[in-house]
PDB file of N, CA and C in Angstrom:
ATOM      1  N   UNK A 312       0.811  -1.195   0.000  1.00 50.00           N
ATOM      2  CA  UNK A 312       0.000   0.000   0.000  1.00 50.00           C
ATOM      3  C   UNK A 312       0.855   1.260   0.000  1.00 50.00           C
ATOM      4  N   UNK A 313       2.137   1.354   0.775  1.00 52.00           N
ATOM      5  CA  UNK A 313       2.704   2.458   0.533  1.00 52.00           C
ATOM      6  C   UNK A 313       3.602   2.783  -0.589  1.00 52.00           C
ATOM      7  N   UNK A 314       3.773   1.375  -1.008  1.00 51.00           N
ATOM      8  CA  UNK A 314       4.653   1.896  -3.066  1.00 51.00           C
ATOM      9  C   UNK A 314       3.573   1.775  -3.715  1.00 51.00           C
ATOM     10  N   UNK A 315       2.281   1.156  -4.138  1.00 54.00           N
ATOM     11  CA  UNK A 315       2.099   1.042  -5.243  1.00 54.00           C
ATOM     12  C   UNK A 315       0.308   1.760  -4.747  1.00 54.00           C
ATOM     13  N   UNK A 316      -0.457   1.882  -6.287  1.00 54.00           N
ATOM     14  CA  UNK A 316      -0.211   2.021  -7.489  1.00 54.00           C
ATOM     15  C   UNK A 316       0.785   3.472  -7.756  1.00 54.00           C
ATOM     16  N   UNK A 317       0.859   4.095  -6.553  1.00 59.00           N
ATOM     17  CA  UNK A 317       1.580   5.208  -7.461  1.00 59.00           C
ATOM     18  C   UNK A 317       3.261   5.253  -7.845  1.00 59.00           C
ATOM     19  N   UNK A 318       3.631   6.293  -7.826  1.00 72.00           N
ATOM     20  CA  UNK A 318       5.324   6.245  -8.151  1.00 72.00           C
ATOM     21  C   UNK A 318       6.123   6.707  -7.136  1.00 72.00           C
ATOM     22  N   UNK A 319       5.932   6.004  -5.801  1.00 87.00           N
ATOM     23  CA  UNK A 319       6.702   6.254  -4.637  1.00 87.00           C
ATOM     24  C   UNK A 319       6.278   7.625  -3.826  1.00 87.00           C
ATOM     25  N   UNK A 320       5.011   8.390  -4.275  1.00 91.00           N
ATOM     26  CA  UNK A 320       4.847   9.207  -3.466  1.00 91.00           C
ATOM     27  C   UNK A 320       4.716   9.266  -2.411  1.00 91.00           C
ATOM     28  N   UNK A 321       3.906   8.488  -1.819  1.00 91.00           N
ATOM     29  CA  UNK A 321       3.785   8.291  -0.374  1.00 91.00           C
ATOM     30  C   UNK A 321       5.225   8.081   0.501  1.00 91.00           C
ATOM     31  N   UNK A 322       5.900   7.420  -0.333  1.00 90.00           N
ATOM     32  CA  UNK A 322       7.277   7.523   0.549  1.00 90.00           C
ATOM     33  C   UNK A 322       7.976   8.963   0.710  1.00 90.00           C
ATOM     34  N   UNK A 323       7.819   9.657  -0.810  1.00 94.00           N
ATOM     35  CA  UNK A 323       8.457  10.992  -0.622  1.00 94.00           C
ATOM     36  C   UNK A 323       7.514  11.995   0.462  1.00 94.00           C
ATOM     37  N   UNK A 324       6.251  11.681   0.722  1.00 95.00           N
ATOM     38  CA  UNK A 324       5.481  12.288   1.478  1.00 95.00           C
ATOM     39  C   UNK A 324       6.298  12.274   2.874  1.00 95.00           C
ATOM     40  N   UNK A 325       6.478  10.561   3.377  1.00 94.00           N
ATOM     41  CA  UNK A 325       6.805  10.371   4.595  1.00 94.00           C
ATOM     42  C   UNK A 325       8.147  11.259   4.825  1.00 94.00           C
ATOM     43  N   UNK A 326       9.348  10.751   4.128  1.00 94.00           N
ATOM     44  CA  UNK A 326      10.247  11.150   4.204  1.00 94.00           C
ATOM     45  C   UNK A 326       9.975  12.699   4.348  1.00 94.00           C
ATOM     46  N   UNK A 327       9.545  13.458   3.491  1.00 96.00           N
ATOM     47  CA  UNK A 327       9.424  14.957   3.592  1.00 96.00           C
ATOM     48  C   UNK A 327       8.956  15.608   5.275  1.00 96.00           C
ATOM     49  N   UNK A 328       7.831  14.768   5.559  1.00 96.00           N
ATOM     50  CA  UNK A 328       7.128  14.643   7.031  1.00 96.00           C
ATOM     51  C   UNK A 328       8.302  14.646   7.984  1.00 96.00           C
ATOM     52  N   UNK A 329       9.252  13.679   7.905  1.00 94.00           N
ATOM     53  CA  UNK A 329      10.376  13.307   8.701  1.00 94.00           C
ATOM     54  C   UNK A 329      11.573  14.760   8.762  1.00 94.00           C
ATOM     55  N   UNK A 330      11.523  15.161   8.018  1.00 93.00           N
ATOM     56  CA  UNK A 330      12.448  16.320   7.923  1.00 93.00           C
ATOM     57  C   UNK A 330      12.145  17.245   8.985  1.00 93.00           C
ATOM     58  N   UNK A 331      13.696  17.591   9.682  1.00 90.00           N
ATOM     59  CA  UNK A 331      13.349  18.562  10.895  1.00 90.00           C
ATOM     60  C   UNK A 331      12.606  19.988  10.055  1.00 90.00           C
ATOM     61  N   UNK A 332      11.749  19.853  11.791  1.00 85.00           N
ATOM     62  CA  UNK A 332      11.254  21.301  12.036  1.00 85.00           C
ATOM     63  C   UNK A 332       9.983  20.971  11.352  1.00 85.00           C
ATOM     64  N   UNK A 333       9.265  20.352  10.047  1.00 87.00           N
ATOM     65  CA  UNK A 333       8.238  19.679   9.712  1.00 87.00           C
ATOM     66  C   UNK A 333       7.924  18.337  10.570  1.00 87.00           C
ATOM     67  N   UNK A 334       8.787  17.641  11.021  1.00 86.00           N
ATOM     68  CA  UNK A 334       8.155  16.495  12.092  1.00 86.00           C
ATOM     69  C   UNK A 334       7.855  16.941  13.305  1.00 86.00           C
ATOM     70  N   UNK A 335       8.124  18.107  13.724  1.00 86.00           N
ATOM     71  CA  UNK A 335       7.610  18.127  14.939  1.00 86.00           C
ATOM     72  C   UNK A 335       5.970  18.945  14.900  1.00 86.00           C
ATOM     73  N   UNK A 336       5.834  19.970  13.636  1.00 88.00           N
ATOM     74  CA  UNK A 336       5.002  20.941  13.781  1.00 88.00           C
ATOM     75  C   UNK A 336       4.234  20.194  12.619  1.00 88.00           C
ATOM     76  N   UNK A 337       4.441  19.156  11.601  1.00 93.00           N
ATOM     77  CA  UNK A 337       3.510  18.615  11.082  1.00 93.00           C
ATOM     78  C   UNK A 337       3.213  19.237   9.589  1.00 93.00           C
ATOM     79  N   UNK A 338       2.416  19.264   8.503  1.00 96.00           N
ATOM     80  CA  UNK A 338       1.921  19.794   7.691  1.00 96.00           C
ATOM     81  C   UNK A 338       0.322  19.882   6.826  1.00 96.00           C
ATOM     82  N   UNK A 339      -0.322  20.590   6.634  1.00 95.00           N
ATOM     83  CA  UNK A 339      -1.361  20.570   6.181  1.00 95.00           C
ATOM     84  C   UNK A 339      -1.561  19.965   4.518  1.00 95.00           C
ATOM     85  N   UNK A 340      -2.639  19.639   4.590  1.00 95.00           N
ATOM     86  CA  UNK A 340      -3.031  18.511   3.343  1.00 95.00           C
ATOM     87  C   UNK A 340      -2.611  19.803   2.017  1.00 95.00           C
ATOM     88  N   UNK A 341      -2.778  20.940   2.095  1.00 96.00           N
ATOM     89  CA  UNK A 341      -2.276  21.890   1.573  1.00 96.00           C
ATOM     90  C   UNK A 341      -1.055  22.151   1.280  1.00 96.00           C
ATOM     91  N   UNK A 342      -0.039  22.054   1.993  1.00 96.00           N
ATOM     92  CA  UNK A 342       1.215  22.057   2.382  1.00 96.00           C
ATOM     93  C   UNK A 342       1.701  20.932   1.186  1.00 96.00           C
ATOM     94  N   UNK A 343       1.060  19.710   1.138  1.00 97.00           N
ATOM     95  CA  UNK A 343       1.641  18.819   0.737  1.00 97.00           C
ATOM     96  C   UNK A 343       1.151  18.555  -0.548  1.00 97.00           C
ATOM     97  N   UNK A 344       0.024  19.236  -0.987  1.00 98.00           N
ATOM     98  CA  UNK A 344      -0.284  19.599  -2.319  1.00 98.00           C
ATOM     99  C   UNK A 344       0.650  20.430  -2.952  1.00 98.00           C
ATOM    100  N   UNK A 345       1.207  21.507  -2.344  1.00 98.00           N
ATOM    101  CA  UNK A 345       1.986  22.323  -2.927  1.00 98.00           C
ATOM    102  C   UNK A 345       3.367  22.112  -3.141  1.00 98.00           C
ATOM    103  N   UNK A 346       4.186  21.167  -2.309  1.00 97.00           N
ATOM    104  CA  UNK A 346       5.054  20.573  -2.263  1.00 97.00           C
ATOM    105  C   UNK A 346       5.293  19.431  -3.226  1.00 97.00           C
ATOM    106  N   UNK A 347       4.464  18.904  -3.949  1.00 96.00           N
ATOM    107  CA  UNK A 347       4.513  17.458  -4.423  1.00 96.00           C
ATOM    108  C   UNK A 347       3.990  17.839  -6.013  1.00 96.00           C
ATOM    109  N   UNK A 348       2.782  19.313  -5.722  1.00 96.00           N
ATOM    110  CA  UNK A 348       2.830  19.835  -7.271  1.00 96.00           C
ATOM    111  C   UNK A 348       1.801  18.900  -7.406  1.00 96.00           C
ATOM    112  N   UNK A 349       0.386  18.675  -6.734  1.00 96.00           N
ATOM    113  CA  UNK A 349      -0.698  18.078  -6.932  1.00 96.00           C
ATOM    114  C   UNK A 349      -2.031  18.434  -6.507  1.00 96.00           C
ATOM    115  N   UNK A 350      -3.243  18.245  -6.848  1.00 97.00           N
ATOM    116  CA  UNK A 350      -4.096  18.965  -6.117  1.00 97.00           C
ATOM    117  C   UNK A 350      -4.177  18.136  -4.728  1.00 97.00           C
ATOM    118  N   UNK A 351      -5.191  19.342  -4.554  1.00 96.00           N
ATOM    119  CA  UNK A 351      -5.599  18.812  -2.765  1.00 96.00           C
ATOM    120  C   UNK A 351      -6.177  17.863  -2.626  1.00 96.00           C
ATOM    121  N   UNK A 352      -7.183  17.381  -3.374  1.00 96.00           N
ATOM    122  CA  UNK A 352      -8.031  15.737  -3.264  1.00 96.00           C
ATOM    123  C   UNK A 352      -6.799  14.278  -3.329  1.00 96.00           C
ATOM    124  N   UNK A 353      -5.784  15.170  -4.435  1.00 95.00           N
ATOM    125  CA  UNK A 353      -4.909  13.795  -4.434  1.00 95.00           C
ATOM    126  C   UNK A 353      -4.116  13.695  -3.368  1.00 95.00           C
ATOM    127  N   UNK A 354      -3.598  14.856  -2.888  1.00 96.00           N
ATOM    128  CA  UNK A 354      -2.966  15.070  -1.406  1.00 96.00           C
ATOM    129  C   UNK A 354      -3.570  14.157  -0.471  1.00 96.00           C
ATOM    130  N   UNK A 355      -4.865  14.638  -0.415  1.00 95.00           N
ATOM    131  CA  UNK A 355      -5.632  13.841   0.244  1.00 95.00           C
ATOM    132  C   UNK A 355      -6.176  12.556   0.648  1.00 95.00           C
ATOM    133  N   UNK A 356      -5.913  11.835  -0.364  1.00 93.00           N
ATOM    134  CA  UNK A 356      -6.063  10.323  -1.024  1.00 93.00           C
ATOM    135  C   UNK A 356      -4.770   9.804  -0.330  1.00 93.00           C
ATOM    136  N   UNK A 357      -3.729  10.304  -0.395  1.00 94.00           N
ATOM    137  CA  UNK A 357      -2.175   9.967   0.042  1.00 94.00           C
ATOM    138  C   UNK A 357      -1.966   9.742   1.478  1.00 94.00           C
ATOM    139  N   UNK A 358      -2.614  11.363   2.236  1.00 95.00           N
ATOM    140  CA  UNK A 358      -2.438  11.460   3.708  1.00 95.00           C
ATOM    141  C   UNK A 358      -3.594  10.255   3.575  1.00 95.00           C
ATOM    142  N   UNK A 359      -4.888  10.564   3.526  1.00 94.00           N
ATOM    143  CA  UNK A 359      -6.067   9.327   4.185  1.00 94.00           C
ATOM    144  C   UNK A 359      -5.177   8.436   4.378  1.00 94.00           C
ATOM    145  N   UNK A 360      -4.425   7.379   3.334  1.00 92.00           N
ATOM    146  CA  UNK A 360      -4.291   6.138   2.794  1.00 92.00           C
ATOM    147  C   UNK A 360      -3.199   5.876   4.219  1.00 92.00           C
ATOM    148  N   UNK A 361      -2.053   7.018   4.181  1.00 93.00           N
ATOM    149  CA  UNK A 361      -1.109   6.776   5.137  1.00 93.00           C
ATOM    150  C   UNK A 361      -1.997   6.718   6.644  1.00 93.00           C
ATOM    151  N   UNK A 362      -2.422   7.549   6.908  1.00 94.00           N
ATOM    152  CA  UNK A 362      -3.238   7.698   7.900  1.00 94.00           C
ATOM    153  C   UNK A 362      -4.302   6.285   8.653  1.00 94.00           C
ATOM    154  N   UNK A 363      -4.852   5.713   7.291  1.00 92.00           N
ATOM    155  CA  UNK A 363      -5.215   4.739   7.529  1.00 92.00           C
ATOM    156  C   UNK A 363      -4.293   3.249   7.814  1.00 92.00           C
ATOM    157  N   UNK A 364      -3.209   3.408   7.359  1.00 89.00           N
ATOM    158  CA  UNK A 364      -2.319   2.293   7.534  1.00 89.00           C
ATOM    159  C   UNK A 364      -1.352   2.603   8.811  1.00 89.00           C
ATOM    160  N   UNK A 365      -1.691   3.771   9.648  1.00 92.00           N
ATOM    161  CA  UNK A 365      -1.156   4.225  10.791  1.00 92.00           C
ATOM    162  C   UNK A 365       0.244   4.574  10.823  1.00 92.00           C
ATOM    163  N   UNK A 366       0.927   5.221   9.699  1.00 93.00           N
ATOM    164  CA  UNK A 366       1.856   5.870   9.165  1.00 93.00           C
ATOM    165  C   UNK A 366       1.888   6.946   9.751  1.00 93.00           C
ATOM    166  N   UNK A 367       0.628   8.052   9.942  1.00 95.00           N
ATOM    167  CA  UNK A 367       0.505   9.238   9.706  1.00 95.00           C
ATOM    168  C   UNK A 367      -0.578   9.625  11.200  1.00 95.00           C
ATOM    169  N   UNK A 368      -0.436  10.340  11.837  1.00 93.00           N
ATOM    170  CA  UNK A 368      -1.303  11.142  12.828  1.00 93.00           C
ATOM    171  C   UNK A 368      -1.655  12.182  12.261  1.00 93.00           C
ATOM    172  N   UNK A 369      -3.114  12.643  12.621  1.00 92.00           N
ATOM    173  CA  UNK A 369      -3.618  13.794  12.538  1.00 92.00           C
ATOM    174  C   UNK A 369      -3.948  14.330  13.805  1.00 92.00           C
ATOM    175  N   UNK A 370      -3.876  15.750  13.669  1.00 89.00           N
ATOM    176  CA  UNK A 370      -3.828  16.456  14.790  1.00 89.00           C
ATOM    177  C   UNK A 370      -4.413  18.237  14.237  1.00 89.00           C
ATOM    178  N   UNK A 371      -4.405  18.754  15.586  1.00 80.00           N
ATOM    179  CA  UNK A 371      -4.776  20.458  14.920  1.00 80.00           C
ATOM    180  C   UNK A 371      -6.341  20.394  14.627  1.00 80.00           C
ATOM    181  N   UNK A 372      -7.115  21.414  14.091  1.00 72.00           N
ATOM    182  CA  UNK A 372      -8.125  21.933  14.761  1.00 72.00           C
ATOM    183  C   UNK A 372      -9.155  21.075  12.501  1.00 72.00           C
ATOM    184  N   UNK A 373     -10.179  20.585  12.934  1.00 68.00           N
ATOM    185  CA  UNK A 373     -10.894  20.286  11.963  1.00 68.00           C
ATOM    186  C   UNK A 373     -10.931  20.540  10.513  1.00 68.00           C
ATOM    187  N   UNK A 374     -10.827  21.769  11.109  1.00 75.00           N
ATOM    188  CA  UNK A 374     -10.941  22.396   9.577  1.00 75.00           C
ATOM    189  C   UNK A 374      -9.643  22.985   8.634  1.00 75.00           C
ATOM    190  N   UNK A 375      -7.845  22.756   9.955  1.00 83.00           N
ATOM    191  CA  UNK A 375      -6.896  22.533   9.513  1.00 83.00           C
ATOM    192  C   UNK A 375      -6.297  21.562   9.945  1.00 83.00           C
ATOM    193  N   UNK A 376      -6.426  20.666   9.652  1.00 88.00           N
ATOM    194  CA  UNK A 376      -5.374  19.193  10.501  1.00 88.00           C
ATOM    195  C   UNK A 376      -4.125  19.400   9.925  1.00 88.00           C
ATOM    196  N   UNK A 377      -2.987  18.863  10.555  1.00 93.00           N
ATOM    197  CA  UNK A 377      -1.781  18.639  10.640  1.00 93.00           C
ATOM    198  C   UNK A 377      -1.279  17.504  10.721  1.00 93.00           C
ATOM    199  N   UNK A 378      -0.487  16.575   9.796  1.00 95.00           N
ATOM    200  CA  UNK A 378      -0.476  15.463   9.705  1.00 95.00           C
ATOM    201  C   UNK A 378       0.956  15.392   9.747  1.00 95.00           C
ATOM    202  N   UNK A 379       1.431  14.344  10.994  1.00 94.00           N
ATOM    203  CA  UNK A 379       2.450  14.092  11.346  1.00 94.00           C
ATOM    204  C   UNK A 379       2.657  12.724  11.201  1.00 94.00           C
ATOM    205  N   UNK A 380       4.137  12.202  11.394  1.00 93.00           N
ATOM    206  CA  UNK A 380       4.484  10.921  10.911  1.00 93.00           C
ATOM    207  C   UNK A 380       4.290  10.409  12.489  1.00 93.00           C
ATOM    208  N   UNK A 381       4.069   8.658  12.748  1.00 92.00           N
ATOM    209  CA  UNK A 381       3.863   8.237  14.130  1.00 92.00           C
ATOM    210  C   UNK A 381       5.332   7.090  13.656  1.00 92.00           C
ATOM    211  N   UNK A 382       6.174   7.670  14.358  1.00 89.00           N
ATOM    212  CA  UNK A 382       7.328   7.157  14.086  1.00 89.00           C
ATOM    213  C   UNK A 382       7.532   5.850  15.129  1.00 89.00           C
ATOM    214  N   UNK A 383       6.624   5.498  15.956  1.00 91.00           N
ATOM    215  CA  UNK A 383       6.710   4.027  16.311  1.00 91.00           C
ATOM    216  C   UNK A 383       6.010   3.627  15.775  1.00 91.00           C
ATOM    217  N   UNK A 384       4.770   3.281  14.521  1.00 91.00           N
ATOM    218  CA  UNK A 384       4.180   2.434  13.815  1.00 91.00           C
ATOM    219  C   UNK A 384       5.143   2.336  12.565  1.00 91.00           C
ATOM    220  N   UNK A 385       5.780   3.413  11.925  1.00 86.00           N
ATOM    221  CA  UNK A 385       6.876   3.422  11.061  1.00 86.00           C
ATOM    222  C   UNK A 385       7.907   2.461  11.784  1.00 86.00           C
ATOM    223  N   UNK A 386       8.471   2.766  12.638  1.00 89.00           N
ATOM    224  CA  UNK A 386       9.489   1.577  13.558  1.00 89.00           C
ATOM    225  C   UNK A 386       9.285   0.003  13.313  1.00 89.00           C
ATOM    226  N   UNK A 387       8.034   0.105  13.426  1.00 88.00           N
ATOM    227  CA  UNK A 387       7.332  -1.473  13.465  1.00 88.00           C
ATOM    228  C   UNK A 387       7.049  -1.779  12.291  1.00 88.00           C
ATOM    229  N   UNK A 388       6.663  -1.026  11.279  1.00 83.00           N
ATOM    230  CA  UNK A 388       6.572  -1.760  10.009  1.00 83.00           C
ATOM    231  C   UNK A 388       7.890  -2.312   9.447  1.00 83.00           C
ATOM    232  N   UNK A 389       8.902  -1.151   9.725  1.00 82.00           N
ATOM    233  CA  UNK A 389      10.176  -1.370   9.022  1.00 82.00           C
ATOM    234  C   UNK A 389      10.686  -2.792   9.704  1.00 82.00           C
ATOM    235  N   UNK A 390      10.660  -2.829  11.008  1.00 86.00           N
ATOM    236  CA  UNK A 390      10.848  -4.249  11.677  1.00 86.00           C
ATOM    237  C   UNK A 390       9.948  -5.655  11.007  1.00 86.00           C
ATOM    238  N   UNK A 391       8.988  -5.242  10.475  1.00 83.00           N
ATOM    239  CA  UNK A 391       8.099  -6.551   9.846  1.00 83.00           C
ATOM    240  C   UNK A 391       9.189  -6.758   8.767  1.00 83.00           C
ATOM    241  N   UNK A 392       9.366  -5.579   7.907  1.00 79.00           N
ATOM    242  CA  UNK A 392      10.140  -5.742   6.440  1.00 79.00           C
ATOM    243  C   UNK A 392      11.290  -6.673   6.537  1.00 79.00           C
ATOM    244  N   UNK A 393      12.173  -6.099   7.870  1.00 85.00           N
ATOM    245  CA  UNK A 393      13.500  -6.333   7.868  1.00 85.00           C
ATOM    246  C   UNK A 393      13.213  -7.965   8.183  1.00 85.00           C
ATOM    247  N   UNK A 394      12.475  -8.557   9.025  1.00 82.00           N
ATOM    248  CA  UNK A 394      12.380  -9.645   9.205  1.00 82.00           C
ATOM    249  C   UNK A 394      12.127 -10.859   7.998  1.00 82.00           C
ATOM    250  N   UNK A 395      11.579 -10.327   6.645  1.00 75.00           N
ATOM    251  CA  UNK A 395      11.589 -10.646   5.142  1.00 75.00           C
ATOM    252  C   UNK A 395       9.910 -11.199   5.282  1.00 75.00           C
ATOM    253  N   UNK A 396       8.936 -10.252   6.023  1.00 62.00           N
ATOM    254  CA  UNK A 396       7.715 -10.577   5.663  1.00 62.00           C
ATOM    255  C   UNK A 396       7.074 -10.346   4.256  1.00 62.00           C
TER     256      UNK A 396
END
């Protein structure tokens, strides 16, 4: 779910998320439209997807969420990988 169908975005999402001073304060579904050079629905489709696979926290007020990386579910996936699941 996080490589495919697209062309590694979601990883460049995470990674971008991970970058100081954005991991701690997070970014808006906006933020990451503008960054990636896509609209906001597809932004959106990306954060949901991460979000739903517990990649991604949301946080901040409804009508602007802030979506941060949950770097112990990231921890644990990478531990499934490394193990050759």
């Amino acid at each position: 779910m996080i490589r495919t169908p697209d062309d590694g975005t979601r990883l460049r999402i995470l990674a971008w998320l991970r970058e100081p001073g954005r991991a701690e304060h997070g970014a808006t579904t906006e933020a990451v439209a503008d960054r990636f050079g896509m609209t906001r629905p597809v932004a959106l489709t990306h954060l949901r997807l991460l979000t739903a696979v517990g990649l991604l926290r949301t946080g901040g007020t409804a009508g602007r969420p802030y979506h941060r990386c949950d770097e112990v579910r990231i921890a644990e996936v990478a531990r499934i990988f490394e193990k050759g699941w």
